[in-house]
Amino acid sequence: LSLWRCTSSADALRPCQMDGYFAEAFSVCSDPDSLYALCYGNVMSCSNDMGRNPNNADKSNIAGTDNQTSDFIRSLFNLQELPTDEAMCAWGDVNIDTFVTANPHHISTTSMGFYLRIVLGIRLCDHYLNQYANIDPGRTAEVRLLRAFYHLTLLDNYGDTHGQLLPSGTSAFDFIESETQKALNVLPEPFTCTDRVEAYGKMNKGVARMILARLYINALTYSGTERWADALAMARALIDCGVYSLSQDGTTLFANTDSAWTWSGYHKLFMADNGSNGAQTEAIWPLRFDSDTIVSLGG
């Protein structure tokens, strides 16, 4: 039984039975600005108001989930890092033990919540591109690239399980590549947060090349055909564009005292001011969290 009805157009709105989980998220998407904001916001927060309302602190805009088990960044970390030797977690959250022990993994609240969060991102972008693609070419390219990113995350974490969220007869790999290349032709060149403060955290050609590099480097697994040369070309374009560089400059605190401590450039990546302390040069696509306007239990 198929959950989706096929159509051939990339931007046609294909009915999806999972939309029943997303009624709350869709309820605030009655205008292009709100829908555009939520296409981005879905990566950063579980609530429609980006976590600004303390009364919604434990809520999620996906039915049957909460703001821990369906948070994008938190779930991505759980699925990709906790099963490896890169991280260890002894927290008592439900189902965490299935990620950090040798027990065979089963469908959990986290793995299901993350799946729904990714699908919601795809559906929000679908709605925008179906209804508002002709309003602003720049925004349309951003949302097109966001949708490609969501599809890549789905492919990377759950395999080729897109069902018919895709146009009829199109593979996930080919769709992601095609949509990213479409966006790449329209988006602005890479920029730093100081160059374009108002656009910091939005899509640009650098993000598109990053997504293509990630797609191509895993092409043998994703599609059965290796694309090493293409992966290198995209990575080289990022390295040589002159905007991004590794965070290497450290800072010494309490100099000339017994409490002197030097933070390395690497340390700075994990600080709350990593958008302004020098580490921002390493961020190709930063997610803009702070304590006032975008709050979550994930980022």
PDB file of C-alpha atoms in Angstrom, residues 13 18 31 40 77 111 140 165 175 178 231 240 274:
ATOM      1  CA  LEU A  13       2.037  18.775  -3.940  1.00  0.00           C
ATOM      2  CA  MET A  18       1.758  11.380   7.256  1.00  0.00           C
ATOM      3  CA  ASP A  31       1.144  33.002   4.236  1.00  0.00           C
ATOM      4  CA  TYR A  40      14.286  26.859   8.094  1.00  0.00           C
ATOM      5  CA  PHE A  77      23.532  13.381  16.968  1.00  0.00           C
ATOM      6  CA  SER A 111      14.326   7.163  15.467  1.00  0.00           C
ATOM      7  CA  THR A 140      12.528  29.667  -4.005  1.00  0.00           C
ATOM      8  CA  LEU A 165       7.590  11.770  -1.680  1.00  0.00           C
ATOM      9  CA  PHE A 175      16.411  14.192  -7.172  1.00  0.00           C
ATOM     10  CA  SER A 178      19.064  17.870  -9.659  1.00  0.00           C
ATOM     11  CA  ALA A 231      33.146  15.007  -4.630  1.00  0.00           C
ATOM     12  CA  ASP A 240      39.227  27.706  -2.677  1.00  0.00           C
ATOM     13  CA  ASN A 274      30.807  30.738  18.022  1.00  0.00           C
TER      14      ASN A 274
END
